[in-house]
Amino acid sequence: QQPVQSPQAVILREGEDAVINCSSSKALYSVHWYRQKHGEAPVFLMILLKGGEQKGHEKISASFNEKKQQSSLYLTASQLSYSGTYFCGTFRTGNQFYFGTGTSLTVIP
Amino acid sequence: GAVVSQHPSRVICKSGTSVKIECRSLDFQATTMFWYRQFPKQSLMLMATSNEGSKATYEQGVEKDKFLINHASLTLSTLTVTSAHPEDSSFYICSASPAMGAGELFFGEGSRLTVL
């Protein structure tokens, strides 16, 4: 039920780019992206509702390939504030919401 | 954005006692509430999904009699950890959705449970 993310962890220098992938063995009808700082609640980044949809949020954007059951999150020109753990998530039939396995992102000066 | 309040934020209890965690949606009606448990460096694992006025749907491996979930109104859900043991120590977080199966989730602040 849980989407699988890759990579599990990534370390970037400020200004570098990163891609986080989210893959599901079951059909994806929508994909959510959240970022969580240690000990805090997840913060909403964006939802993609349609296959082929791309969205942007400042320097963070995402794409959704419904046929491949995949989504990718793109972080460009990373900032220190981007550090945290990123989760994709999706609703399944039965109204349950499952988070992905998570990707730890560390941005260093 | 919509506000979800969760408390207590931290609780320490003795083994064998019960602990209740409350989750309230302050400015919207939560058709669905979700309860998650998160161990260090791990993902948020869904424990149960509850819809107002009906019994919660528990995930496989989550003991219904140990983790009692009540969603008595459209703004309040509670999680009671009964007969807590040290292995129940974790970060518990609720989220609420005004719609079924769609839309952004709104999160409580989380509750850090430590069982001695």
CSV table of C-alpha atoms in Angstrom, one decimal:
chain,number,residue,atom,x,y,z
A,1,GLN,CA,0.0,0.0,0.0
A,2,GLN,CA,2.9,2.3,0.8
A,3,PRO,CA,4.6,4.1,-2.1
A,4,VAL,CA,8.3,3.6,-2.3
A,5,GLN,CA,10.6,6.7,-2.6
A,6,SER,CA,14.1,7.0,-3.8
A,7,PRO,CA,16.7,7.9,-2.8
A,8,GLN,CA,16.3,7.2,0.9
A,9,ALA,CA,18.7,10.1,1.7
A,10,VAL,CA,20.5,12.8,-0.1
A,11,ILE,CA,23.0,15.5,0.9
A,12,LEU,CA,23.3,18.6,-1.1
A,13,ARG,CA,25.3,21.8,-1.0
A,14,GLU,CA,23.4,25.0,-1.2
A,15,GLY,CA,22.4,25.9,-4.7
A,16,GLU,CA,22.4,22.3,-6.0
A,17,ASP,CA,19.4,20.5,-7.4
A,18,ALA,CA,17.8,17.3,-6.4
A,19,VAL,CA,15.1,14.9,-7.6
A,20,ILE,CA,13.0,12.7,-5.3
A,21,ASN,CA,11.0,9.9,-6.9
A,22,CYS,CA,7.8,8.2,-5.7
A,23,SER,CA,6.7,4.9,-7.1
A,24,SER,CA,3.6,2.9,-6.5
A,25,SER,CA,2.8,-0.8,-7.3
A,26,LYS,CA,-0.9,0.2,-7.3
A,27,ALA,CA,-2.7,2.8,-9.4
A,28,LEU,CA,-2.1,6.4,-8.4
A,29,TYR,CA,-5.1,8.7,-8.8
A,30,SER,CA,-3.4,11.6,-7.1
A,31,VAL,CA,-0.1,12.3,-5.4
A,32,HIS,CA,0.5,14.6,-2.4
A,33,TRP,CA,3.9,15.9,-1.4
A,34,TYR,CA,4.8,16.9,2.1
A,35,ARG,CA,8.0,18.0,4.0
A,36,GLN,CA,8.5,17.2,7.6
A,37,LYS,CA,11.1,18.8,9.9
A,38,HIS,CA,12.3,16.8,12.9
A,39,GLY,CA,9.7,16.5,15.6
A,40,GLU,CA,7.1,18.5,13.7
A,41,ALA,CA,4.0,17.8,11.7
A,42,PRO,CA,4.3,17.5,7.9
A,43,VAL,CA,3.8,20.6,5.8
A,44,PHE,CA,1.8,20.5,2.6
A,45,LEU,CA,3.7,21.2,-0.6
A,46,MET,CA,1.4,20.3,-3.4
A,47,ILE,CA,-1.2,17.9,-4.8
A,48,LEU,CA,-1.1,16.5,-8.4
A,49,LEU,CA,-4.4,15.3,-9.5
A,50,LYS,CA,-4.0,14.3,-13.2
A,51,GLY,CA,-1.5,12.3,-15.1
A,52,GLY,CA,0.9,14.5,-16.8
A,53,GLU,CA,0.2,17.4,-14.4
A,54,GLN,CA,3.1,19.5,-13.3
A,55,LYS,CA,3.1,22.0,-10.5
A,56,GLY,CA,5.5,24.4,-9.0
A,57,HIS,CA,5.9,26.0,-5.6
A,58,GLU,CA,8.7,28.5,-5.6
A,59,LYS,CA,11.8,26.5,-6.6
A,60,ILE,CA,10.0,23.2,-5.8
A,61,SER,CA,8.0,21.5,-8.5
A,62,ALA,CA,6.6,18.1,-9.2
A,63,SER,CA,5.4,15.9,-12.0
A,64,PHE,CA,3.0,13.0,-12.1
A,65,ASN,CA,3.1,10.1,-14.6
A,66,GLU,CA,-0.2,8.3,-14.0
A,67,LYS,CA,0.6,5.5,-16.5
A,68,LYS,CA,3.9,4.7,-14.8
A,69,GLN,CA,2.4,5.2,-11.4
A,70,GLN,CA,5.2,7.5,-10.5
A,71,SER,CA,5.7,11.1,-9.3
A,72,SER,CA,8.9,13.1,-9.0
A,73,LEU,CA,9.6,16.1,-6.8
A,74,TYR,CA,12.2,18.6,-8.2
A,75,LEU,CA,14.1,20.9,-5.9
A,76,THR,CA,16.2,23.5,-7.7
A,77,ALA,CA,18.9,25.8,-6.3
A,78,SER,CA,18.4,24.3,-2.9
A,79,GLN,CA,18.4,26.4,0.3
A,80,LEU,CA,19.3,25.5,3.8
A,81,SER,CA,15.6,25.7,4.7
A,82,TYR,CA,14.8,22.8,2.3
A,83,SER,CA,16.4,20.3,4.7
A,84,GLY,CA,13.9,17.8,6.1
A,85,THR,CA,12.2,14.6,5.2
A,86,TYR,CA,10.0,14.6,2.1
A,87,PHE,CA,7.1,12.3,1.8
A,88,CYS,CA,4.8,11.5,-1.1
A,89,GLY,CA,1.4,10.2,-0.3
A,90,THR,CA,-1.8,9.0,-1.9
A,91,PHE,CA,-5.3,8.0,-1.1
A,92,ARG,CA,-6.3,4.4,-1.7
A,93,THR,CA,-9.8,2.9,-2.2
A,94,GLY,CA,-11.4,2.8,1.2
A,95,ASN,CA,-10.3,6.4,1.9
A,96,GLN,CA,-7.1,5.5,3.6
A,97,PHE,CA,-4.1,7.9,3.0
A,98,TYR,CA,-0.7,6.3,2.9
A,99,PHE,CA,2.6,8.1,3.1
A,100,GLY,CA,5.6,7.0,1.1
A,101,THR,CA,8.8,5.6,2.6
A,102,GLY,CA,10.3,9.1,2.9
A,103,THR,CA,13.5,10.8,1.6
A,104,SER,CA,15.8,12.6,4.0
A,105,LEU,CA,17.3,15.7,2.4
A,106,THR,CA,20.1,17.6,4.0
A,107,VAL,CA,21.4,20.9,2.6
A,108,ILE,CA,24.8,22.0,3.8
A,109,PRO,CA,26.4,25.4,3.3
B,1,GLY,CA,-5.2,27.2,6.1
B,2,ALA,CA,-7.3,25.0,8.2
B,3,VAL,CA,-6.3,24.4,11.8
B,4,VAL,CA,-6.1,21.1,13.6
B,5,SER,CA,-5.2,21.1,17.3
B,6,GLN,CA,-3.8,18.0,19.0
B,7,HIS,CA,-2.9,17.6,22.6
B,8,PRO,CA,-1.1,16.7,24.7
B,9,SER,CA,2.1,17.5,22.8
B,10,ARG,CA,4.1,15.4,25.2
B,11,VAL,CA,3.1,12.8,27.7
B,12,ILE,CA,5.0,10.5,29.9
B,13,CYS,CA,3.2,7.6,31.6
B,14,LYS,CA,4.0,4.5,33.5
B,15,SER,CA,3.7,1.1,31.9
B,16,GLY,CA,0.2,-0.4,32.2
B,17,THR,CA,-1.6,3.0,32.3
B,18,SER,CA,-3.8,4.4,29.6
B,19,VAL,CA,-3.3,7.7,27.7
B,20,LYS,CA,-5.8,9.7,25.7
B,21,ILE,CA,-4.8,12.0,22.8
B,22,GLU,CA,-7.3,14.5,21.4
B,23,CYS,CA,-7.4,15.8,17.9
B,24,ARG,CA,-9.7,18.7,17.0
B,25,SER,CA,-10.4,20.5,13.8
B,26,LEU,CA,-11.0,24.1,14.8
B,27,ASP,CA,-12.4,25.8,11.7
B,28,PHE,CA,-13.7,23.0,9.5
B,29,GLN,CA,-15.7,19.9,9.7
B,30,ALA,CA,-13.5,16.8,9.4
B,31,THR,CA,-15.3,14.1,7.5
B,32,THR,CA,-12.3,11.9,7.9
B,33,MET,CA,-9.6,11.7,10.5
B,34,PHE,CA,-6.4,9.7,10.3
B,35,TRP,CA,-4.1,8.5,13.0
B,36,TYR,CA,-0.4,7.9,12.3
B,37,ARG,CA,2.5,6.6,14.4
B,38,GLN,CA,6.0,7.5,13.6
B,39,PHE,CA,9.1,5.9,15.0
B,40,PRO,CA,12.5,7.7,14.7
B,41,LYS,CA,13.8,8.0,11.2
B,42,GLN,CA,10.8,6.2,9.8
B,43,SER,CA,7.8,7.1,7.8
B,44,LEU,CA,4.3,8.0,9.1
B,45,MET,CA,2.5,4.7,9.4
B,46,LEU,CA,-1.2,4.7,9.2
B,47,MET,CA,-2.9,3.2,12.2
B,48,ALA,CA,-6.5,3.8,11.4
B,49,THR,CA,-9.0,5.9,9.4
B,50,SER,CA,-12.1,7.1,11.1
B,51,ASN,CA,-15.2,8.7,9.7
B,52,GLU,CA,-17.6,10.6,11.9
B,53,GLY,CA,-20.2,8.5,13.5
B,54,SER,CA,-18.8,5.2,12.4
B,55,LYS,CA,-16.2,2.7,13.6
B,56,ALA,CA,-12.6,3.3,12.7
B,57,THR,CA,-11.0,1.1,10.1
B,58,TYR,CA,-7.7,-0.2,11.5
B,59,GLU,CA,-4.7,-1.2,9.5
B,60,GLN,CA,-3.4,-4.7,9.5
B,61,GLY,CA,-1.3,-5.3,12.6
B,62,VAL,CA,-2.8,-2.5,14.7
B,63,GLU,CA,-4.6,-3.8,17.7
B,64,LYS,CA,-8.1,-2.4,17.9
B,65,ASP,CA,-8.4,-3.2,21.6
B,66,LYS,CA,-5.2,-1.5,22.4
B,67,PHE,CA,-5.6,1.6,20.3
B,68,LEU,CA,-9.1,2.9,20.8
B,69,ILE,CA,-10.2,5.5,18.3
B,70,ASN,CA,-13.4,7.5,18.7
B,71,HIS,CA,-14.7,10.0,16.2
B,72,ALA,CA,-17.8,11.2,17.9
B,73,SER,CA,-18.3,14.5,16.1
B,74,LEU,CA,-17.1,16.2,13.0
B,75,THR,CA,-14.5,18.2,14.9
B,76,LEU,CA,-13.2,15.7,17.5
B,77,SER,CA,-11.4,12.4,17.4
B,78,THR,CA,-9.5,10.7,20.2
B,79,LEU,CA,-6.9,8.0,20.4
B,80,THR,CA,-6.6,6.1,23.6
B,81,VAL,CA,-3.6,3.9,24.1
B,82,THR,CA,-4.7,1.3,26.7
B,83,SER,CA,-2.3,-0.6,29.0
B,84,ALA,CA,0.7,1.2,27.4
B,85,HIS,CA,4.1,-0.5,27.3
B,86,PRO,CA,7.5,1.0,26.5
B,87,GLU,CA,7.3,-0.3,22.9
B,88,ASP,CA,4.3,2.0,22.4
B,89,SER,CA,6.6,5.0,22.9
B,90,SER,CA,6.4,6.9,19.7
B,91,PHE,CA,5.2,10.1,17.9
B,92,TYR,CA,1.5,10.0,17.3
B,93,ILE,CA,0.0,12.4,14.8
B,94,CYS,CA,-3.5,13.0,13.6
B,95,SER,CA,-4.7,14.5,10.4
B,96,ALA,CA,-8.1,15.6,9.2
B,97,SER,CA,-9.7,16.0,5.9
B,98,PRO,CA,-12.9,17.9,5.1
B,99,ALA,CA,-13.5,15.6,2.1
B,100,MET,CA,-13.4,11.9,1.7
B,101,GLY,CA,-10.6,10.6,-0.4
B,102,ALA,CA,-9.4,13.9,-1.8
B,103,GLY,CA,-7.8,17.1,-1.0
B,104,GLU,CA,-5.1,18.3,1.3
B,105,LEU,CA,-4.7,16.8,4.8
B,106,PHE,CA,-4.4,19.1,7.8
B,107,PHE,CA,-2.2,17.9,10.7
B,108,GLY,CA,-2.2,18.2,14.4
B,109,GLU,CA,1.1,19.1,16.1
B,110,GLY,CA,1.7,15.6,17.1
B,111,SER,CA,2.0,13.9,20.5
B,112,ARG,CA,5.2,12.4,21.8
B,113,LEU,CA,4.4,9.5,24.1
B,114,THR,CA,7.0,8.0,26.4
B,115,VAL,CA,6.1,5.0,28.4
B,116,LEU,CA,8.4,4.2,31.3
